[in-house]
Amino acid sequence: MTSSILSAAFERHFGTAPALLLRAPGRINLIGEHTDYNDGLVLPAAIDKEIRFALRLNGTDRLRLAALDFDATYEVALAEVAPLPDGHWANYQLGVVAGLRARGATVPGFDCAFGGDIPGGAGLSSSAAVECGLAWGLNELLGLGLNKMTLAHICQTAEHAYAHVMCGLMDQFASLFGRAGHVVRLDCRSLAYEYFPLDTTACRLVLCNSGVKHALADSAYNQRRQECARGVEILRRHKPAIQSLRDATLPDIATAAAELGEVVARRCRYVVEENARVQALTAHLAAGHPLPEVGALLYASHAGLRDLYEVSCAELDVLVELARAAPGTFGARMMGGGFGGCTLNLVATEQVNDFVAFMTAGYQRQLGLGLETYVTTLADGVGALAG
Ligand code: GLA
């Protein structure tokens, strides 16, 4: 959606021109899955799929939203902002307003039109983009002076309190802190972060959208979080220094195996191993991208997510197995929360077309399903658009 189309849509809905236009990207994650809420390491990047926003303060005590992609509007008095039933699209924005106020901000009435090209349910964090775009935009319009890390936390809390997904910080961080041509490693404990260039002349990151999102994905996500918390509780009895799974080692898990039980022990082992894979992968990036080694870590991550963390599904497993046989693949894995969404594939640049053709034909042949693919470009985080 161009800036002029967005402005015209805003004007059609609200009768006046917007004061601010901005964009908020979706994200990929190279490696470090389900580690963020365990104080661990993640390696995401913002991508060239984004939500665009037009905003203006409206001089009333009401907020008015227009969702341009699905032609829906929502309006409420600011004094009455509260969570809507689960699944309502406006929950993300309402959660942001509530979060800004909880930090002491006064949020007056405003109008917001938004729309974009991040496919929903594909695990590319369209909801984080919606949250981060509005939070950043209101911060600008109101001159609140909140820094981006604070905005990320406000948006994460919006997701917890208004969408009831107990997510970590990765998606919101990536949408706000992305940098073109780079992935960024975030230490979710210290909040220290470091950018690593990803050279796309040798390889591209290709997403294969399984097209499925299994119904229990959100509740299974929250359940994994609880299983990890249970693991920490037990591990601490043996070693009080363990504050989170970030502090645990494989021998710690072996020592407590009987009390942990098989399921919780598997979850813990996955998280410990995945953190080590993030370290290994960033070491490879720093040493100049040996692509087969990077790819092997992606395959290993998928195996852990499938067998130990148990958040994959048949469609994602088929895509990863197909990718092994496809032209140009260095590595592949499911990405994001799981139970559907996209696989992430590291593919030799000159073989991307052959890869896509092979995957599309194979997915159709094996599961009778169509496949959308996206060759991603790594983009800057949230920012203003020229009017
Ligand atoms: C979802 C959550 C993130 C993260 C990933 C799994 O995207 O929103 O916080 O936990 O799943 O890595």
Short mmCIF file of N, CA, C and O in Angstrom, two decimals, residues 28 30 47 124 198 200 203-209 298 323 327-329 331-333 335 342-349 351-357 359-360 371-378:
data_model
loop_
_atom_site.label_atom_id
_atom_site.label_comp_id
_atom_site.label_asym_id
_atom_site.label_seq_id
_atom_site.Cartn_x
_atom_site.Cartn_y
_atom_site.Cartn_z
N ILE A 28 11.54 -12.64 10.85
CA ILE A 28 11.94 -14.04 10.79
C ILE A 28 12.80 -14.29 12.03
O ILE A 28 13.16 -13.35 12.74
N LEU A 30 16.32 -16.54 12.69
CA LEU A 30 17.28 -17.48 12.10
C LEU A 30 17.45 -18.70 13.00
O LEU A 30 17.41 -19.83 12.53
N ILE A 47 11.72 -8.10 8.44
CA ILE A 47 11.68 -8.44 7.00
C ILE A 47 10.85 -7.42 6.21
O ILE A 47 10.18 -6.57 6.77
N LEU A 124 4.84 -14.95 11.10
CA LEU A 124 5.73 -13.84 10.79
C LEU A 124 5.45 -12.63 11.67
O LEU A 124 5.89 -11.52 11.40
N LEU A 198 24.10 -10.26 7.29
CA LEU A 198 23.84 -11.52 6.58
C LEU A 198 23.95 -11.21 5.10
O LEU A 198 23.14 -10.48 4.54
N THR A 200 23.55 -11.59 1.46
CA THR A 200 22.61 -12.34 0.61
C THR A 200 23.16 -12.60 -0.80
O THR A 200 22.44 -13.11 -1.64
N CYS A 203 23.67 -16.49 -0.14
CA CYS A 203 22.51 -17.28 0.28
C CYS A 203 21.31 -16.39 0.53
O CYS A 203 21.47 -15.20 0.81
N ARG A 204 20.14 -16.97 0.41
CA ARG A 204 18.91 -16.23 0.70
C ARG A 204 18.13 -17.00 1.75
O ARG A 204 18.27 -18.22 1.89
N LEU A 205 17.30 -16.28 2.47
CA LEU A 205 16.39 -16.91 3.42
C LEU A 205 15.03 -17.00 2.74
O LEU A 205 14.43 -15.97 2.39
N VAL A 206 14.58 -18.20 2.53
CA VAL A 206 13.32 -18.42 1.81
C VAL A 206 12.32 -19.02 2.79
O VAL A 206 12.64 -19.98 3.50
N LEU A 207 11.13 -18.46 2.83
CA LEU A 207 10.09 -18.97 3.72
C LEU A 207 9.13 -19.81 2.90
O LEU A 207 8.74 -19.42 1.80
N CYS A 208 8.75 -20.96 3.45
CA CYS A 208 7.71 -21.78 2.83
C CYS A 208 6.53 -21.81 3.78
O CYS A 208 6.65 -22.31 4.91
N ASN A 209 5.41 -21.26 3.35
CA ASN A 209 4.24 -21.15 4.22
C ASN A 209 3.40 -22.42 4.12
O ASN A 209 2.77 -22.68 3.10
N LEU A 298 20.47 -25.33 11.61
CA LEU A 298 19.03 -25.18 11.37
C LEU A 298 18.34 -26.54 11.39
O LEU A 298 17.28 -26.71 12.01
N ALA A 323 12.90 -30.07 1.80
CA ALA A 323 13.99 -29.10 1.62
C ALA A 323 15.35 -29.80 1.57
O ALA A 323 16.24 -29.38 0.83
N PRO A 327 17.11 -28.45 -4.54
CA PRO A 327 18.36 -27.83 -5.01
C PRO A 327 18.76 -26.63 -4.16
O PRO A 327 17.91 -25.79 -3.84
N GLY A 328 20.02 -26.58 -3.77
CA GLY A 328 20.58 -25.37 -3.16
C GLY A 328 20.37 -25.21 -1.67
O GLY A 328 20.82 -24.23 -1.09
N THR A 329 19.70 -26.18 -0.98
CA THR A 329 19.40 -25.98 0.44
C THR A 329 20.62 -26.25 1.31
O THR A 329 21.24 -27.30 1.22
N GLY A 331 20.12 -25.55 4.82
CA GLY A 331 19.47 -25.95 6.06
C GLY A 331 18.02 -25.47 6.07
O GLY A 331 17.66 -24.57 5.31
N ALA A 332 17.21 -26.09 6.93
CA ALA A 332 15.79 -25.71 7.00
C ALA A 332 15.27 -26.08 8.38
O ALA A 332 15.76 -27.00 9.03
N ARG A 333 14.28 -25.33 8.82
CA ARG A 333 13.63 -25.65 10.08
C ARG A 333 12.27 -24.95 10.17
O ARG A 333 12.03 -23.98 9.45
N MET A 335 9.73 -22.41 11.99
CA MET A 335 10.11 -21.13 12.59
C MET A 335 8.95 -20.58 13.41
O MET A 335 7.80 -20.74 13.03
N CYS A 342 5.38 -20.99 8.90
CA CYS A 342 6.39 -21.15 7.84
C CYS A 342 7.60 -21.98 8.27
O CYS A 342 7.93 -22.02 9.46
N THR A 343 8.26 -22.58 7.27
CA THR A 343 9.63 -23.04 7.51
C THR A 343 10.58 -21.98 6.97
O THR A 343 10.24 -21.22 6.06
N LEU A 344 11.76 -21.95 7.58
CA LEU A 344 12.82 -21.03 7.15
C LEU A 344 13.88 -21.88 6.45
O LEU A 344 14.31 -22.90 7.00
N ASN A 345 14.27 -21.46 5.26
CA ASN A 345 15.22 -22.25 4.48
C ASN A 345 16.39 -21.37 4.06
O ASN A 345 16.19 -20.25 3.57
N LEU A 346 17.58 -21.90 4.27
CA LEU A 346 18.79 -21.19 3.84
C LEU A 346 19.21 -21.79 2.50
O LEU A 346 19.54 -22.99 2.43
N VAL A 347 19.15 -20.98 1.44
CA VAL A 347 19.25 -21.52 0.08
C VAL A 347 20.32 -20.74 -0.70
O VAL A 347 20.39 -19.51 -0.61
N ALA A 348 21.09 -21.47 -1.50
CA ALA A 348 22.10 -20.81 -2.35
C ALA A 348 21.39 -19.84 -3.30
O ALA A 348 20.42 -20.21 -3.95
N THR A 349 21.90 -18.61 -3.35
CA THR A 349 21.19 -17.54 -4.08
C THR A 349 20.86 -17.94 -5.51
O THR A 349 19.74 -17.73 -5.98
N GLN A 351 20.26 -20.68 -6.75
CA GLN A 351 19.36 -21.82 -6.92
C GLN A 351 17.97 -21.58 -6.31
O GLN A 351 17.17 -22.51 -6.20
N VAL A 352 17.69 -20.35 -5.94
CA VAL A 352 16.42 -20.06 -5.29
C VAL A 352 15.23 -20.44 -6.17
O VAL A 352 14.27 -21.05 -5.70
N ASN A 353 15.30 -20.14 -7.46
CA ASN A 353 14.16 -20.46 -8.33
C ASN A 353 13.91 -21.96 -8.41
O ASN A 353 12.77 -22.42 -8.33
N ASP A 354 14.99 -22.72 -8.54
CA ASP A 354 14.84 -24.18 -8.61
C ASP A 354 14.33 -24.73 -7.28
O ASP A 354 13.51 -25.65 -7.24
N PHE A 355 14.81 -24.15 -6.20
CA PHE A 355 14.35 -24.56 -4.87
C PHE A 355 12.84 -24.37 -4.75
O PHE A 355 12.11 -25.28 -4.35
N VAL A 356 12.38 -23.18 -5.12
CA VAL A 356 10.95 -22.87 -4.99
C VAL A 356 10.11 -23.81 -5.85
O VAL A 356 9.08 -24.34 -5.40
N ALA A 357 10.56 -24.07 -7.07
CA ALA A 357 9.80 -24.95 -7.97
C ALA A 357 9.74 -26.36 -7.37
O ALA A 357 8.67 -27.01 -7.36
N MET A 359 10.03 -27.30 -4.19
CA MET A 359 9.22 -27.34 -2.97
C MET A 359 7.73 -27.27 -3.30
O MET A 359 6.91 -27.98 -2.71
N THR A 360 7.39 -26.40 -4.23
CA THR A 360 5.98 -26.22 -4.59
C THR A 360 5.41 -27.52 -5.17
O THR A 360 4.32 -27.98 -4.78
N LEU A 371 1.56 -24.11 -2.07
CA LEU A 371 2.63 -23.56 -1.24
C LEU A 371 2.92 -22.13 -1.64
O LEU A 371 3.22 -21.85 -2.81
N GLU A 372 2.83 -21.22 -0.67
CA GLU A 372 3.30 -19.86 -0.92
C GLU A 372 4.72 -19.77 -0.39
O GLU A 372 5.01 -20.27 0.69
N THR A 373 5.57 -19.11 -1.15
CA THR A 373 6.96 -18.94 -0.68
C THR A 373 7.31 -17.45 -0.72
O THR A 373 6.76 -16.71 -1.53
N TYR A 374 8.20 -17.04 0.16
CA TYR A 374 8.64 -15.64 0.18
C TYR A 374 10.16 -15.64 0.29
O TYR A 374 10.71 -16.25 1.21
N VAL A 375 10.80 -14.96 -0.64
CA VAL A 375 12.26 -14.79 -0.56
C VAL A 375 12.46 -13.48 0.20
O VAL A 375 12.14 -12.41 -0.29
N THR A 376 12.95 -13.58 1.45
CA THR A 376 12.94 -12.39 2.30
C THR A 376 14.16 -11.50 2.07
O THR A 376 15.25 -11.96 1.72
N THR A 377 13.95 -10.23 2.32
CA THR A 377 15.00 -9.24 2.43
C THR A 377 14.94 -8.72 3.85
O THR A 377 13.85 -8.48 4.37
N LEU A 378 16.09 -8.58 4.50
CA LEU A 378 16.10 -8.15 5.89
C LEU A 378 16.00 -6.62 5.94
O LEU A 378 16.75 -5.92 5.24
#
